[in-house]
PDB file of C-alpha atoms in Angstrom:
ATOM      1  CA  MET A   1    -155.340-212.706  -7.894  1.00 81.00           C
ATOM      2  CA  LYS A   2    -152.350-211.015  -9.691  1.00 88.00           C
ATOM      3  CA  PHE A   3    -152.814-207.972 -11.824  1.00 90.00           C
ATOM      4  CA  LEU A   4    -150.082-206.921 -14.361  1.00 91.00           C
ATOM      5  CA  ARG A   5    -149.860-202.946 -15.091  1.00 89.00           C
ATOM      6  CA  GLY A   6    -149.735-203.899 -18.915  1.00 89.00           C
ATOM      7  CA  ASP A   7    -152.782-206.025 -18.862  1.00 91.00           C
ATOM      8  CA  LEU A   8    -154.863-203.396 -17.083  1.00 89.00           C
ATOM      9  CA  GLU A   9    -153.451-200.577 -19.623  1.00 89.00           C
ATOM     10  CA  GLN A  10    -154.359-202.727 -22.457  1.00 90.00           C
ATOM     11  CA  SER A  11    -157.925-203.722 -21.112  1.00 87.00           C
ATOM     12  CA  ASN A  12    -161.004-202.354 -23.329  1.00 87.00           C
ATOM     13  CA  SER A  13    -162.652-201.793 -19.628  1.00 88.00           C
ATOM     14  CA  PRO A  14    -160.968-199.860 -16.864  1.00 90.00           C
ATOM     15  CA  THR A  15    -163.373-202.023 -14.787  1.00 92.00           C
ATOM     16  CA  VAL A  16    -162.517-205.773 -13.699  1.00 92.00           C
ATOM     17  CA  PHE A  17    -164.610-207.988 -12.284  1.00 95.00           C
ATOM     18  CA  ILE A  18    -162.867-210.253  -9.282  1.00 92.00           C
ATOM     19  CA  GLN A  19    -164.427-213.304  -8.069  1.00 93.00           C
ATOM     20  CA  GLY A  20    -163.303-216.623  -7.112  1.00 91.00           C
ATOM     21  CA  GLU A  21    -162.061-218.887  -4.322  1.00 90.00           C
ATOM     22  CA  LEU A  22    -158.897-218.730  -3.082  1.00 84.00           C
ATOM     23  CA  ASP A  23    -156.384-221.150  -2.189  1.00 79.00           C
ATOM     24  CA  VAL A  24    -154.768-220.843   1.257  1.00 71.00           C
ATOM     25  CA  LEU A  25    -151.355-220.690   0.517  1.00 59.00           C
ATOM     26  CA  GLU A  26    -148.857-221.783   2.940  1.00 57.00           C
ATOM     27  CA  ASP A  27    -146.067-219.567   2.334  1.00 50.00           C
ATOM     28  CA  ILE A  28    -148.283-216.522   2.874  1.00 53.00           C
ATOM     29  CA  THR A  29    -150.461-217.594   5.624  1.00 59.00           C
ATOM     30  CA  VAL A  30    -148.723-217.379   9.123  1.00 62.00           C
ATOM     31  CA  PRO A  31    -149.502-219.750  11.606  1.00 64.00           C
ATOM     32  CA  SER A  32    -151.264-218.387  14.921  1.00 69.00           C
ATOM     33  CA  GLU A  33    -152.824-219.621  17.685  1.00 72.00           C
ATOM     34  CA  ARG A  34    -155.688-217.625  16.826  1.00 76.00           C
ATOM     35  CA  TYR A  35    -156.934-220.183  14.224  1.00 83.00           C
ATOM     36  CA  THR A  36    -156.251-223.869  13.159  1.00 83.00           C
ATOM     37  CA  ASP A  37    -157.794-223.842   9.587  1.00 84.00           C
ATOM     38  CA  LEU A  38    -159.352-221.503   7.218  1.00 85.00           C
ATOM     39  CA  ARG A  39    -161.031-222.724   4.060  1.00 86.00           C
ATOM     40  CA  ASP A  40    -163.749-221.767   1.769  1.00 89.00           C
ATOM     41  CA  ILE A  41    -162.301-218.534   1.254  1.00 90.00           C
ATOM     42  CA  TYR A  42    -164.637-216.791  -1.735  1.00 94.00           C
ATOM     43  CA  VAL A  43    -163.889-213.123  -2.909  1.00 94.00           C
ATOM     44  CA  GLU A  44    -166.162-211.163  -4.925  1.00 96.00           C
ATOM     45  CA  GLY A  45    -165.652-207.357  -6.200  1.00 96.00           C
ATOM     46  CA  THR A  46    -164.722-204.746  -8.650  1.00 95.00           C
ATOM     47  CA  GLY A  47    -161.205-203.003  -9.349  1.00 94.00           C
ATOM     48  CA  TYR A  48    -161.364-199.918 -11.213  1.00 96.00           C
ATOM     49  CA  TYR A  49    -157.638-198.898 -13.337  1.00 93.00           C
ATOM     50  CA  ASN A  50    -157.378-195.137 -14.136  1.00 89.00           C
ATOM     51  CA  SER A  51    -154.405-195.198 -16.686  1.00 87.00           C
ATOM     52  CA  ASP A  52    -153.968-191.377 -16.368  1.00 87.00           C
ATOM     53  CA  THR A  53    -153.195-191.476 -12.472  1.00 85.00           C
ATOM     54  CA  THR A  54    -152.010-195.119 -12.489  1.00 87.00           C
ATOM     55  CA  GLU A  55    -154.524-196.073  -9.428  1.00 89.00           C
ATOM     56  CA  PHE A  56    -156.408-199.608  -9.015  1.00 92.00           C
ATOM     57  CA  ILE A  57    -159.056-199.168  -6.931  1.00 94.00           C
ATOM     58  CA  VAL A  58    -160.445-202.359  -5.119  1.00 95.00           C
ATOM     59  CA  GLY A  59    -163.469-203.044  -3.519  1.00 96.00           C
ATOM     60  CA  LEU A  60    -163.986-206.531  -2.350  1.00 96.00           C
ATOM     61  CA  ASP A  61    -166.251-208.788  -0.570  1.00 97.00           C
ATOM     62  CA  LEU A  62    -164.361-211.884   1.442  1.00 96.00           C
ATOM     63  CA  LYS A  63    -166.176-214.531   3.122  1.00 95.00           C
ATOM     64  CA  GLY A  64    -164.673-217.884   4.511  1.00 93.00           C
ATOM     65  CA  THR A  65    -164.723-220.211   7.238  1.00 93.00           C
ATOM     66  CA  VAL A  66    -162.108-220.476  10.140  1.00 92.00           C
ATOM     67  CA  THR A  67    -161.837-222.983  12.824  1.00 92.00           C
ATOM     68  CA  VAL A  68    -160.763-221.461  16.127  1.00 92.00           C
ATOM     69  CA  PRO A  69    -160.428-223.081  19.311  1.00 91.00           C
ATOM     70  CA  CYS A  70    -163.246-222.715  22.101  1.00 90.00           C
ATOM     71  CA  ALA A  71    -162.190-220.042  24.607  1.00 88.00           C
ATOM     72  CA  ILE A  72    -163.429-222.163  27.521  1.00 88.00           C
ATOM     73  CA  THR A  73    -162.761-225.802  26.355  1.00 86.00           C
ATOM     74  CA  LEU A  74    -160.174-225.669  23.324  1.00 87.00           C
ATOM     75  CA  LYS A  75    -162.436-227.642  21.155  1.00 90.00           C
ATOM     76  CA  PRO A  76    -162.391-226.697  17.495  1.00 92.00           C
ATOM     77  CA  VAL A  77    -165.402-224.332  16.687  1.00 94.00           C
ATOM     78  CA  ASP A  78    -166.096-223.301  12.913  1.00 94.00           C
ATOM     79  CA  VAL A  79    -166.931-219.728  12.407  1.00 94.00           C
ATOM     80  CA  ASP A  80    -168.244-217.904   9.174  1.00 95.00           C
ATOM     81  CA  VAL A  81    -166.009-214.724   8.719  1.00 94.00           C
ATOM     82  CA  HIS A  82    -167.382-211.902   6.341  1.00 96.00           C
ATOM     83  CA  THR A  83    -165.439-208.851   5.706  1.00 95.00           C
ATOM     84  CA  LYS A  84    -164.696-206.114   3.044  1.00 96.00           C
ATOM     85  CA  LEU A  85    -161.445-204.948   1.560  1.00 95.00           C
ATOM     86  CA  SER A  86    -161.098-201.313  -0.021  1.00 94.00           C
ATOM     87  CA  GLU A  87    -157.971-200.342  -1.062  1.00 93.00           C
ATOM     88  CA  VAL A  88    -156.329-197.869  -3.558  1.00 92.00           C
ATOM     89  CA  PHE A  89    -153.038-198.938  -5.163  1.00 92.00           C
ATOM     90  CA  VAL A  90    -150.846-196.832  -7.411  1.00 89.00           C
ATOM     91  CA  PHE A  91    -148.003-198.063  -9.822  1.00 87.00           C
ATOM     92  CA  GLU A  92    -146.491-194.492 -10.098  1.00 81.00           C
ATOM     93  CA  MET A  93    -146.570-192.173  -7.083  1.00 75.00           C
ATOM     94  CA  SER A  94    -147.500-188.375  -8.378  1.00 70.00           C
ATOM     95  CA  GLU A  95    -147.706-184.951  -6.647  1.00 66.00           C
ATOM     96  CA  ASP A  96    -151.167-185.267  -6.094  1.00 64.00           C
ATOM     97  CA  ILE A  97    -151.181-188.337  -3.948  1.00 64.00           C
ATOM     98  CA  GLU A  98    -147.728-187.872  -2.523  1.00 63.00           C
ATOM     99  CA  ASP A  99    -148.847-187.099   0.752  1.00 62.00           C
ATOM    100  CA  ASP A 100    -151.846-189.515   0.858  1.00 65.00           C
ATOM    101  CA  GLU A 101    -151.269-192.093   3.290  1.00 69.00           C
ATOM    102  CA  THR A 102    -154.288-194.329   2.427  1.00 78.00           C
ATOM    103  CA  VAL A 103    -152.797-195.020  -1.393  1.00 83.00           C
ATOM    104  CA  VAL A 104    -150.480-198.046  -1.395  1.00 84.00           C
ATOM    105  CA  LEU A 105    -147.534-197.924  -3.768  1.00 84.00           C
ATOM    106  CA  ILE A 106    -146.973-201.026  -5.859  1.00 87.00           C
ATOM    107  CA  ASP A 107    -143.261-201.700  -6.337  1.00 86.00           C
ATOM    108  CA  GLY A 108    -142.854-202.911  -9.968  1.00 87.00           C
ATOM    109  CA  ASP A 109    -145.623-203.687 -12.681  1.00 91.00           C
ATOM    110  CA  GLU A 110    -147.381-206.722 -10.650  1.00 92.00           C
ATOM    111  CA  LEU A 111    -150.070-206.233  -7.952  1.00 92.00           C
ATOM    112  CA  ASP A 112    -150.693-209.496  -5.825  1.00 90.00           C
ATOM    113  CA  LEU A 113    -153.819-208.836  -3.776  1.00 90.00           C
ATOM    114  CA  TYR A 114    -153.324-212.060  -1.714  1.00 88.00           C
ATOM    115  CA  PRO A 115    -151.384-210.625   1.204  1.00 87.00           C
ATOM    116  CA  TYR A 116    -153.857-207.765   1.464  1.00 90.00           C
ATOM    117  CA  ILE A 117    -156.850-210.050   1.216  1.00 90.00           C
ATOM    118  CA  TRP A 118    -155.214-212.403   3.897  1.00 86.00           C
ATOM    119  CA  SER A 119    -154.492-209.622   6.054  1.00 87.00           C
ATOM    120  CA  ALA A 120    -158.244-208.264   6.027  1.00 91.00           C
ATOM    121  CA  ILE A 121    -159.287-212.195   6.989  1.00 89.00           C
ATOM    122  CA  VAL A 122    -156.911-212.560   9.948  1.00 87.00           C
ATOM    123  CA  VAL A 123    -158.315-208.820  11.087  1.00 90.00           C
ATOM    124  CA  ALA A 124    -161.955-210.302  10.920  1.00 92.00           C
ATOM    125  CA  ILE A 125    -161.026-213.584  13.033  1.00 91.00           C
ATOM    126  CA  PRO A 126    -162.666-213.077  16.479  1.00 91.00           C
ATOM    127  CA  LEU A 127    -160.510-212.869  19.507  1.00 89.00           C
ATOM    128  CA  LYS A 128    -162.509-215.257  21.647  1.00 90.00           C
ATOM    129  CA  VAL A 129    -165.291-217.845  20.415  1.00 91.00           C
ATOM    130  CA  VAL A 130    -167.437-220.030  22.596  1.00 90.00           C
ATOM    131  CA  ASP A 131    -168.792-223.079  21.277  1.00 90.00           C
ATOM    132  CA  PRO A 132    -172.473-222.541  20.707  1.00 88.00           C
ATOM    133  CA  ASP A 133    -173.333-226.022  21.519  1.00 88.00           C
ATOM    134  CA  LEU A 134    -171.550-225.882  25.077  1.00 85.00           C
ATOM    135  CA  THR A 135    -173.987-227.157  27.721  1.00 83.00           C
ATOM    136  CA  GLU A 136    -171.743-228.082  30.298  1.00 82.00           C
ATOM    137  CA  TYR A 137    -168.589-226.157  31.613  1.00 82.00           C
ATOM    138  CA  PRO A 138    -165.608-228.103  32.095  1.00 80.00           C
ATOM    139  CA  LYS A 139    -164.823-229.031  35.880  1.00 83.00           C
ATOM    140  CA  GLY A 140    -161.933-231.145  37.409  1.00 85.00           C
ATOM    141  CA  GLU A 141    -160.859-231.985  41.030  1.00 88.00           C
ATOM    142  CA  GLY A 142    -161.155-229.065  43.148  1.00 88.00           C
ATOM    143  CA  TRP A 143    -162.141-226.844  40.421  1.00 87.00           C
ATOM    144  CA  GLU A 144    -164.650-225.755  38.024  1.00 81.00           C
ATOM    145  CA  VAL A 145    -165.614-223.133  35.442  1.00 77.00           C
ATOM    146  CA  LEU A 146    -168.457-220.897  36.614  1.00 75.00           C
TER     147      LEU A 146
END
């Protein structure tokens, strides 16, 4: 999901339709105890490029499946994740948007959306999940979960 400024400038339409399944890239994703697997990450949305201000406004709908450990048994549980990403990127800072903290300045002429998508998905992962099929709580010698 990379966009080059030159391609956006030369496009016949300022609107870019974005959709597709993402590969979970090992070099960008950071292992965490919050999840054990990410898969079926699907991205759909639009981008709008304003050549006068060099702004690229992105609105994406993100869906996928994440495997997290059950908060009680630590068994893997699959959870569907659905979140949105709305971001304003700019290739050149202007006086109008210089103080706007919501705008992301792109270093160079290439915008890679993958790190922003990845961050939005990680934030959407629940902190604790209990297996919906759990009928009996674990117990052991001298202890049990109530």
